[in-house]
Short mmCIF file of N, CA and C in Angstrom, two decimals:
data_model
loop_
_atom_site.label_atom_id
_atom_site.label_comp_id
_atom_site.label_asym_id
_atom_site.label_seq_id
_atom_site.Cartn_x
_atom_site.Cartn_y
_atom_site.Cartn_z
N GLN J 912 86.80 98.49 83.17
CA GLN J 912 85.55 98.36 83.53
C GLN J 912 85.61 97.39 84.83
N ILE J 913 85.02 97.83 86.02
CA ILE J 913 85.08 97.09 87.26
C ILE J 913 83.95 95.91 87.27
N LYS J 914 84.23 94.71 87.38
CA LYS J 914 83.13 93.73 87.71
C LYS J 914 82.48 93.62 88.86
N ILE J 915 81.10 93.90 88.92
CA ILE J 915 80.43 93.90 90.11
C ILE J 915 80.37 92.51 90.62
N MET J 916 80.84 92.20 91.92
CA MET J 916 80.76 90.83 92.30
C MET J 916 79.87 90.70 93.53
N THR J 917 79.05 89.76 93.53
CA THR J 917 78.18 89.53 94.65
C THR J 917 78.42 88.07 95.17
N LYS J 918 78.83 88.05 96.33
CA LYS J 918 79.27 86.72 96.84
C LYS J 918 78.50 86.58 98.33
N LYS J 919 77.88 85.28 98.48
CA LYS J 919 77.30 85.10 99.77
C LYS J 919 78.22 84.11 100.52
N HIS J 920 78.46 84.39 101.80
CA HIS J 920 79.08 83.50 102.59
C HIS J 920 78.20 83.06 103.82
N ILE J 921 77.82 81.82 103.95
CA ILE J 921 77.03 81.54 105.13
C ILE J 921 77.88 81.23 106.37
N SER J 922 77.20 81.59 107.42
CA SER J 922 77.94 81.48 108.73
C SER J 922 77.88 80.02 109.22
N LYS J 923 79.11 79.88 109.78
CA LYS J 923 79.44 78.56 110.51
C LYS J 923 78.58 78.64 111.78
N THR J 924 78.12 77.48 112.29
CA THR J 924 77.30 77.28 113.44
C THR J 924 77.86 76.39 114.43
N SER J 925 77.99 76.82 115.69
CA SER J 925 78.56 75.99 116.74
C SER J 925 77.32 75.36 117.34
N TYR J 926 77.08 74.15 117.11
CA TYR J 926 75.98 73.28 117.59
C TYR J 926 76.20 73.22 119.39
N GLY J 927 77.37 73.32 119.78
CA GLY J 927 77.57 73.13 121.17
C GLY J 927 76.92 74.45 121.78
N LEU J 928 77.18 75.73 121.14
CA LEU J 928 76.62 77.05 121.60
C LEU J 928 75.09 76.77 121.52
N LEU J 929 74.59 76.32 120.35
CA LEU J 929 73.21 76.12 120.37
C LEU J 929 72.59 75.19 121.46
N ILE J 930 73.21 74.11 121.76
CA ILE J 930 72.80 73.33 122.91
C ILE J 930 72.71 74.06 124.19
N PHE J 931 73.81 75.01 124.46
CA PHE J 931 73.90 75.63 125.53
C PHE J 931 72.72 76.55 125.73
N ILE J 932 72.44 77.30 124.66
CA ILE J 932 71.31 78.27 124.69
C ILE J 932 69.86 77.54 124.86
N PHE J 933 69.83 76.22 124.32
CA PHE J 933 68.60 75.51 124.63
C PHE J 933 68.56 75.12 126.05
N ILE J 934 69.69 74.65 126.61
CA ILE J 934 69.62 74.52 128.00
C ILE J 934 69.24 75.49 128.93
N ILE J 935 69.81 76.85 128.69
CA ILE J 935 69.44 78.01 129.31
C ILE J 935 67.97 78.42 129.28
N VAL J 936 67.40 78.08 128.04
CA VAL J 936 65.93 78.56 127.86
C VAL J 936 65.11 77.44 128.44
N PHE J 937 65.32 76.29 128.49
CA PHE J 937 64.43 75.21 128.86
C PHE J 937 64.72 74.70 130.24
N ALA J 938 66.02 74.95 130.81
CA ALA J 938 66.19 74.33 132.05
C ALA J 938 65.21 74.65 133.28
N PRO J 939 64.90 75.91 133.25
CA PRO J 939 63.87 76.50 134.26
C PRO J 939 62.62 75.57 134.25
N MET J 940 62.10 75.14 133.14
CA MET J 940 61.01 74.45 132.91
C MET J 940 60.94 72.91 133.48
N VAL J 941 62.19 72.35 133.63
CA VAL J 941 62.39 70.89 133.89
C VAL J 941 61.62 70.61 135.34
N PRO J 942 61.87 71.41 136.49
CA PRO J 942 61.36 70.94 137.64
C PRO J 942 59.79 71.14 137.59
N VAL J 943 59.38 72.01 136.91
CA VAL J 943 57.98 72.23 136.85
C VAL J 943 57.28 70.91 135.95
N LEU J 944 57.89 70.60 134.99
CA LEU J 944 57.30 69.52 134.20
C LEU J 944 57.47 68.23 134.85
N MET J 945 58.68 68.18 135.61
CA MET J 945 58.77 66.76 136.30
C MET J 945 57.80 66.50 137.30
N ASN J 946 57.30 67.74 138.11
CA ASN J 946 56.38 67.58 139.20
C ASN J 946 55.03 67.50 138.61
N GLY J 947 54.92 67.53 137.27
CA GLY J 947 53.44 67.31 136.66
C GLY J 947 52.62 68.73 136.95
N GLU J 948 53.23 69.84 137.24
CA GLU J 948 52.51 71.00 137.60
C GLU J 948 52.10 71.66 136.20
N PHE J 949 51.32 71.18 135.48
CA PHE J 949 50.83 71.62 134.26
C PHE J 949 49.56 72.58 134.47
N ASP J 950 49.84 73.98 134.42
CA ASP J 950 48.63 74.78 134.60
C ASP J 950 48.78 75.84 133.49
N ASN J 951 47.97 76.79 133.38
CA ASN J 951 47.89 77.82 132.37
C ASN J 951 49.26 78.53 132.38
N SER J 952 49.91 78.88 133.44
CA SER J 952 51.18 79.65 133.70
C SER J 952 52.18 78.81 133.00
N THR J 953 52.22 77.43 133.29
CA THR J 953 53.31 76.57 132.67
C THR J 953 53.16 76.49 131.19
N THR J 954 51.93 76.49 130.66
CA THR J 954 51.74 76.51 129.21
C THR J 954 52.17 77.77 128.74
N LYS J 955 51.97 78.85 129.28
CA LYS J 955 52.45 80.23 128.63
C LYS J 955 53.92 80.09 128.67
N SER J 956 54.44 79.93 129.93
CA SER J 956 56.00 79.95 130.01
C SER J 956 56.76 78.88 128.96
N LEU J 957 56.25 77.77 128.70
CA LEU J 957 56.66 76.72 127.75
C LEU J 957 56.49 77.38 126.32
N THR J 958 55.47 77.91 126.06
CA THR J 958 55.17 78.54 124.75
C THR J 958 56.22 79.80 124.38
N ILE J 959 56.38 80.52 125.56
CA ILE J 959 57.28 81.61 125.40
C ILE J 959 58.83 81.00 125.09
N ALA J 960 59.11 80.00 125.91
CA ALA J 960 60.51 79.34 125.70
C ALA J 960 60.51 78.80 124.30
N VAL J 961 59.57 78.08 123.65
CA VAL J 961 59.69 77.48 122.55
C VAL J 961 59.79 78.54 121.38
N LEU J 962 59.02 79.72 121.52
CA LEU J 962 59.17 80.73 120.60
C LEU J 962 60.42 81.42 120.58
N LEU J 963 61.02 81.58 121.84
CA LEU J 963 62.29 82.23 122.07
C LEU J 963 63.47 81.45 121.29
N PHE J 964 63.18 80.10 121.50
CA PHE J 964 64.43 79.19 121.08
C PHE J 964 64.28 79.16 119.51
N ALA J 965 63.01 79.17 119.01
CA ALA J 965 62.84 79.18 117.65
C ALA J 965 63.39 80.35 116.97
N PHE J 966 63.42 81.43 117.56
CA PHE J 966 63.85 82.67 117.13
C PHE J 966 65.25 82.59 116.95
N VAL J 967 66.07 82.18 118.20
CA VAL J 967 67.63 81.96 118.18
C VAL J 967 67.86 81.06 117.23
N LEU J 968 67.05 79.81 116.85
CA LEU J 968 67.53 78.77 115.92
C LEU J 968 67.48 79.59 114.45
N HIS J 969 66.56 80.24 114.20
CA HIS J 969 66.26 81.01 113.01
C HIS J 969 67.38 81.85 112.77
N ILE J 970 67.98 82.58 113.75
CA ILE J 970 69.13 83.52 113.72
C ILE J 970 70.34 82.73 113.42
N PHE J 971 70.66 81.50 114.07
CA PHE J 971 71.67 80.71 113.86
C PHE J 971 71.79 80.15 112.53
N LEU J 972 70.67 79.66 112.07
CA LEU J 972 70.66 78.92 110.75
C LEU J 972 70.52 79.77 109.61
N ASN J 973 70.29 81.14 109.67
CA ASN J 973 70.22 82.03 108.64
C ASN J 973 70.99 83.15 108.77
N THR J 974 72.21 83.13 109.33
CA THR J 974 73.13 84.39 109.22
C THR J 974 73.94 84.20 108.05
N VAL J 975 73.90 85.31 107.28
CA VAL J 975 74.75 85.31 105.92
C VAL J 975 75.51 86.70 105.79
N TYR J 976 76.67 86.49 105.18
CA TYR J 976 77.37 87.69 105.00
C TYR J 976 77.57 87.83 103.45
N THR J 977 77.14 88.86 102.89
CA THR J 977 76.87 89.18 101.38
C THR J 977 77.83 90.37 101.00
N ILE J 978 78.79 89.95 100.09
CA ILE J 978 79.62 90.99 99.50
C ILE J 978 79.12 91.45 98.24
N GLU J 979 78.67 92.82 98.34
CA GLU J 979 77.95 93.30 97.15
C GLU J 979 78.18 94.88 96.93
N ASP J 980 78.37 95.13 95.65
CA ASP J 980 78.54 96.61 95.38
C ASP J 980 79.49 97.27 96.44
N GLY J 981 80.72 96.66 96.65
CA GLY J 981 81.69 97.25 97.42
C GLY J 981 81.17 97.37 98.96
N GLU J 982 80.24 96.64 99.32
CA GLU J 982 80.05 96.68 100.73
C GLU J 982 79.90 95.10 101.30
N LEU J 983 80.07 95.13 102.69
CA LEU J 983 79.77 93.79 103.34
C LEU J 983 78.57 93.96 104.07
N LYS J 984 77.54 93.14 103.66
CA LYS J 984 76.24 93.15 104.11
C LYS J 984 75.97 92.04 105.04
N ILE J 985 75.38 92.32 106.33
CA ILE J 985 75.44 91.00 107.23
C ILE J 985 73.91 91.12 107.61
N ARG J 986 73.37 89.89 107.72
CA ARG J 986 71.99 89.70 108.02
C ARG J 986 71.93 88.34 109.01
N SER J 987 71.46 88.50 109.98
CA SER J 987 71.14 87.47 111.11
C SER J 987 69.58 87.13 111.20
N GLY J 988 69.17 86.00 110.50
CA GLY J 988 67.78 85.88 110.38
C GLY J 988 67.08 87.01 109.83
N ILE J 989 66.15 87.71 110.55
CA ILE J 989 65.45 88.87 110.29
C ILE J 989 66.25 90.20 110.41
N ILE J 990 67.21 90.11 111.14
CA ILE J 990 67.88 91.24 111.69
C ILE J 990 68.99 91.70 110.67
N PRO J 991 68.94 92.86 110.07
CA PRO J 991 70.05 93.34 109.27
C PRO J 991 70.86 94.24 110.08
N TYR J 992 72.17 94.33 109.69
CA TYR J 992 73.14 95.13 110.35
C TYR J 992 73.58 96.16 109.07
N ARG J 993 74.03 97.40 109.75
CA ARG J 993 74.49 98.42 108.92
C ARG J 993 75.69 97.85 108.00
N PRO J 994 75.51 98.12 106.74
CA PRO J 994 76.61 97.64 105.76
C PRO J 994 77.92 98.29 106.16
N ILE J 995 79.01 97.51 105.72
CA ILE J 995 80.44 97.93 105.99
C ILE J 995 80.90 98.16 104.64
N ASN J 996 81.53 99.57 104.43
CA ASN J 996 81.97 99.89 103.14
C ASN J 996 83.41 99.00 103.09
N ILE J 997 83.59 98.27 102.36
CA ILE J 997 84.83 97.33 102.15
C ILE J 997 86.21 98.16 102.04
N SER J 998 86.04 99.33 101.34
CA SER J 998 87.15 100.31 101.24
C SER J 998 87.64 100.78 102.76
N ALA J 999 86.71 100.73 103.57
CA ALA J 999 87.20 101.05 105.01
C ALA J 999 87.61 100.00 105.90
N ILE J 1000 87.63 98.91 105.31
CA ILE J 1000 88.19 97.66 106.12
C ILE J 1000 89.72 97.87 106.08
N SER J 1001 90.34 97.75 107.38
CA SER J 1001 91.83 97.80 107.56
C SER J 1001 92.45 96.50 107.93
N GLU J 1002 91.66 95.56 108.53
CA GLU J 1002 92.33 94.37 109.06
C GLU J 1002 91.22 93.27 109.23
N ILE J 1003 91.65 91.97 108.88
CA ILE J 1003 90.85 90.78 109.30
C ILE J 1003 91.65 89.79 110.13
N SER J 1004 91.31 89.41 111.21
CA SER J 1004 92.07 88.54 112.05
C SER J 1004 91.07 87.43 112.83
N LYS J 1005 91.71 86.42 113.39
CA LYS J 1005 90.79 85.53 113.95
C LYS J 1005 90.63 86.23 115.50
N THR J 1006 89.65 85.80 116.10
CA THR J 1006 89.32 86.34 117.47
C THR J 1006 88.79 85.20 118.46
N LYS J 1007 88.90 85.26 119.60
CA LYS J 1007 88.43 84.42 120.44
C LYS J 1007 87.20 85.20 121.33
N SER J 1008 87.06 86.38 120.90
CA SER J 1008 86.00 87.25 121.65
C SER J 1008 84.69 86.66 121.64
N LEU J 1009 83.86 86.67 122.78
CA LEU J 1009 82.61 86.07 122.95
C LEU J 1009 81.57 87.12 123.03
N PHE J 1010 81.99 88.34 122.67
CA PHE J 1010 80.96 89.55 122.45
C PHE J 1010 79.93 89.03 121.54
N SER J 1011 78.72 89.64 122.00
CA SER J 1011 77.54 89.40 121.15
C SER J 1011 77.64 89.90 119.75
N ALA J 1012 77.44 89.10 118.72
CA ALA J 1012 77.78 89.56 117.37
C ALA J 1012 77.06 88.53 116.48
N PRO J 1013 76.82 89.01 115.24
CA PRO J 1013 76.28 88.20 114.23
C PRO J 1013 77.18 87.03 113.84
N ALA J 1014 77.56 86.02 114.77
CA ALA J 1014 78.44 84.98 114.65
C ALA J 1014 78.15 83.91 115.48
N PRO J 1015 77.21 82.96 114.87
CA PRO J 1015 76.64 81.90 115.61
C PRO J 1015 77.77 80.69 115.88
N SER J 1016 78.95 81.01 116.00
CA SER J 1016 80.04 80.06 116.27
C SER J 1016 81.00 80.55 117.07
N PHE J 1017 81.81 79.68 117.78
CA PHE J 1017 82.93 80.13 118.47
C PHE J 1017 84.18 80.26 117.51
N ASP J 1018 84.08 79.94 116.36
CA ASP J 1018 85.30 79.96 115.31
C ASP J 1018 84.96 81.28 114.60
N ARG J 1019 85.52 82.42 115.22
CA ARG J 1019 85.25 83.69 114.76
C ARG J 1019 86.44 84.46 114.22
N ILE J 1020 86.05 85.50 113.42
CA ILE J 1020 86.99 86.59 112.93
C ILE J 1020 86.43 87.84 113.17
N VAL J 1021 87.42 88.91 113.40
CA VAL J 1021 87.17 90.30 113.63
C VAL J 1021 87.39 91.01 112.34
N VAL J 1022 86.44 91.75 111.83
CA VAL J 1022 86.73 92.76 110.75
C VAL J 1022 86.81 94.15 111.23
N LYS J 1023 88.15 94.85 111.24
CA LYS J 1023 88.34 96.10 111.74
C LYS J 1023 88.21 97.02 110.60
N TYR J 1024 87.44 98.10 110.96
CA TYR J 1024 87.01 99.09 109.78
C TYR J 1024 86.86 100.49 110.46
N GLY J 1025 87.03 101.52 109.77
CA GLY J 1025 86.76 102.89 110.10
C GLY J 1025 87.65 103.31 111.25
N GLN J 1026 87.13 104.27 112.09
CA GLN J 1026 87.87 104.65 113.19
C GLN J 1026 87.62 103.70 114.40
N ASN J 1027 88.42 102.68 114.65
CA ASN J 1027 88.44 101.87 115.83
C ASN J 1027 87.01 101.01 115.82
N ARG J 1028 86.32 100.74 114.66
CA ARG J 1028 85.15 99.99 114.60
C ARG J 1028 85.59 98.54 114.42
N LYS J 1029 84.69 97.59 114.88
CA LYS J 1029 84.94 96.23 114.79
C LYS J 1029 83.57 95.42 114.47
N MET J 1030 83.72 94.44 113.77
CA MET J 1030 82.53 93.54 113.59
C MET J 1030 83.08 92.05 113.55
N ILE J 1031 82.35 91.31 114.65
CA ILE J 1031 82.77 89.98 114.68
C ILE J 1031 81.82 89.06 113.84
N VAL J 1032 82.39 88.29 113.04
CA VAL J 1032 81.53 87.38 112.04
C VAL J 1032 82.24 85.87 112.08
N SER J 1033 81.48 85.01 111.64
CA SER J 1033 81.89 83.62 111.72
C SER J 1033 81.48 82.91 110.32
N PRO J 1034 82.07 83.30 109.20
CA PRO J 1034 81.92 82.74 107.97
C PRO J 1034 82.44 81.20 107.93
N LYS J 1035 81.68 80.33 107.28
CA LYS J 1035 82.06 78.78 107.22
C LYS J 1035 83.41 78.78 106.61
N ASP J 1036 83.54 79.40 105.55
CA ASP J 1036 84.99 79.30 104.85
C ASP J 1036 85.70 80.83 105.10
N LYS J 1037 86.42 80.89 106.18
CA LYS J 1037 87.05 81.98 106.53
C LYS J 1037 88.03 82.52 105.59
N VAL J 1038 88.83 81.61 105.01
CA VAL J 1038 89.81 81.98 103.99
C VAL J 1038 89.18 82.51 102.74
N SER J 1039 88.36 81.99 102.16
CA SER J 1039 87.64 82.31 100.95
C SER J 1039 86.95 83.71 101.30
N PHE J 1040 86.29 83.84 102.43
CA PHE J 1040 85.75 85.11 102.92
C PHE J 1040 86.77 86.30 102.73
N ALA J 1041 87.83 86.14 103.37
CA ALA J 1041 89.00 87.01 103.56
C ALA J 1041 89.45 87.47 102.13
N LYS J 1042 89.82 86.37 101.32
CA LYS J 1042 90.20 86.59 99.99
C LYS J 1042 89.20 87.50 99.31
N ASP J 1043 87.94 87.22 99.39
CA ASP J 1043 87.00 88.01 98.63
C ASP J 1043 86.97 89.46 98.89
N LEU J 1044 87.14 89.76 100.22
CA LEU J 1044 87.21 90.98 100.74
C LEU J 1044 88.54 91.68 100.08
N CYS J 1045 89.67 90.97 100.27
CA CYS J 1045 90.94 91.63 99.83
C CYS J 1045 90.97 91.75 98.29
N ALA J 1046 90.10 90.93 97.56
CA ALA J 1046 90.09 91.11 96.12
C ALA J 1046 89.51 92.63 95.63
N ILE J 1047 88.62 93.08 96.77
CA ILE J 1047 87.97 94.44 96.53
C ILE J 1047 88.85 95.56 97.20
N ASN J 1048 89.45 95.34 98.19
CA ASN J 1048 90.42 96.13 98.91
C ASN J 1048 91.65 95.44 99.29
N PRO J 1049 92.60 95.63 98.30
CA PRO J 1049 93.85 95.02 98.66
C PRO J 1049 94.71 95.49 99.83
N ASN J 1050 94.40 96.70 100.29
CA ASN J 1050 95.06 97.34 101.42
C ASN J 1050 94.75 96.53 102.77
N ILE J 1051 93.73 95.69 102.77
CA ILE J 1051 93.34 95.09 104.07
C ILE J 1051 94.62 94.17 104.48
N VAL J 1052 94.79 94.21 105.81
CA VAL J 1052 95.81 93.29 106.32
C VAL J 1052 95.12 92.07 106.73
N ASN J 1053 95.41 91.08 105.80
CA ASN J 1053 94.79 89.75 105.99
C ASN J 1053 95.49 88.60 106.93
N ASN J 1054 95.11 88.57 108.08
CA ASN J 1054 95.72 87.48 108.93
C ASN J 1054 95.01 86.26 109.04
N ILE J 1055 94.28 85.99 108.03
CA ILE J 1055 93.47 84.71 107.96
C ILE J 1055 94.26 83.69 107.03
N THR J 1056 94.66 82.74 107.64
CA THR J 1056 95.51 81.76 106.61
C THR J 1056 94.95 80.43 106.81
N GLU J 1057 95.27 79.67 105.87
CA GLU J 1057 94.71 78.10 105.79
C GLU J 1057 95.27 77.46 106.96
N ASP J 1058 94.22 76.73 107.67
CA ASP J 1058 94.58 75.94 108.80
C ASP J 1058 95.23 74.62 108.54
#
């Protein structure tokens, strides 16, 4: 009898990346605010910037990778990704890729699966994450080692 395992791995967060996004979102507002040009347009722009950053913050702080029923389920805030069948995963490796992904950290790993498919993730405990996947699919080439 196979034991059904459900394990959640929270994402690591790079606060430097979050600060960088904060600067990009709010930098255009600085000259306007320093000149005291507060009008209806400024209020709308500031509101949009705050809402945009709040959405990004929500995604950064609520990205989770769940191993359940033989699948890797990924959710970034309110955004769900298509589950990955763990039996289709062929390799797990560290990556320096900066491609957009449900990985709010620069400390990332790439999960290779299916026909040349990849998903970049950033679990806080990469070693435990890789071990949990390999426990379900021992054929995975696990290139994640203790640092």
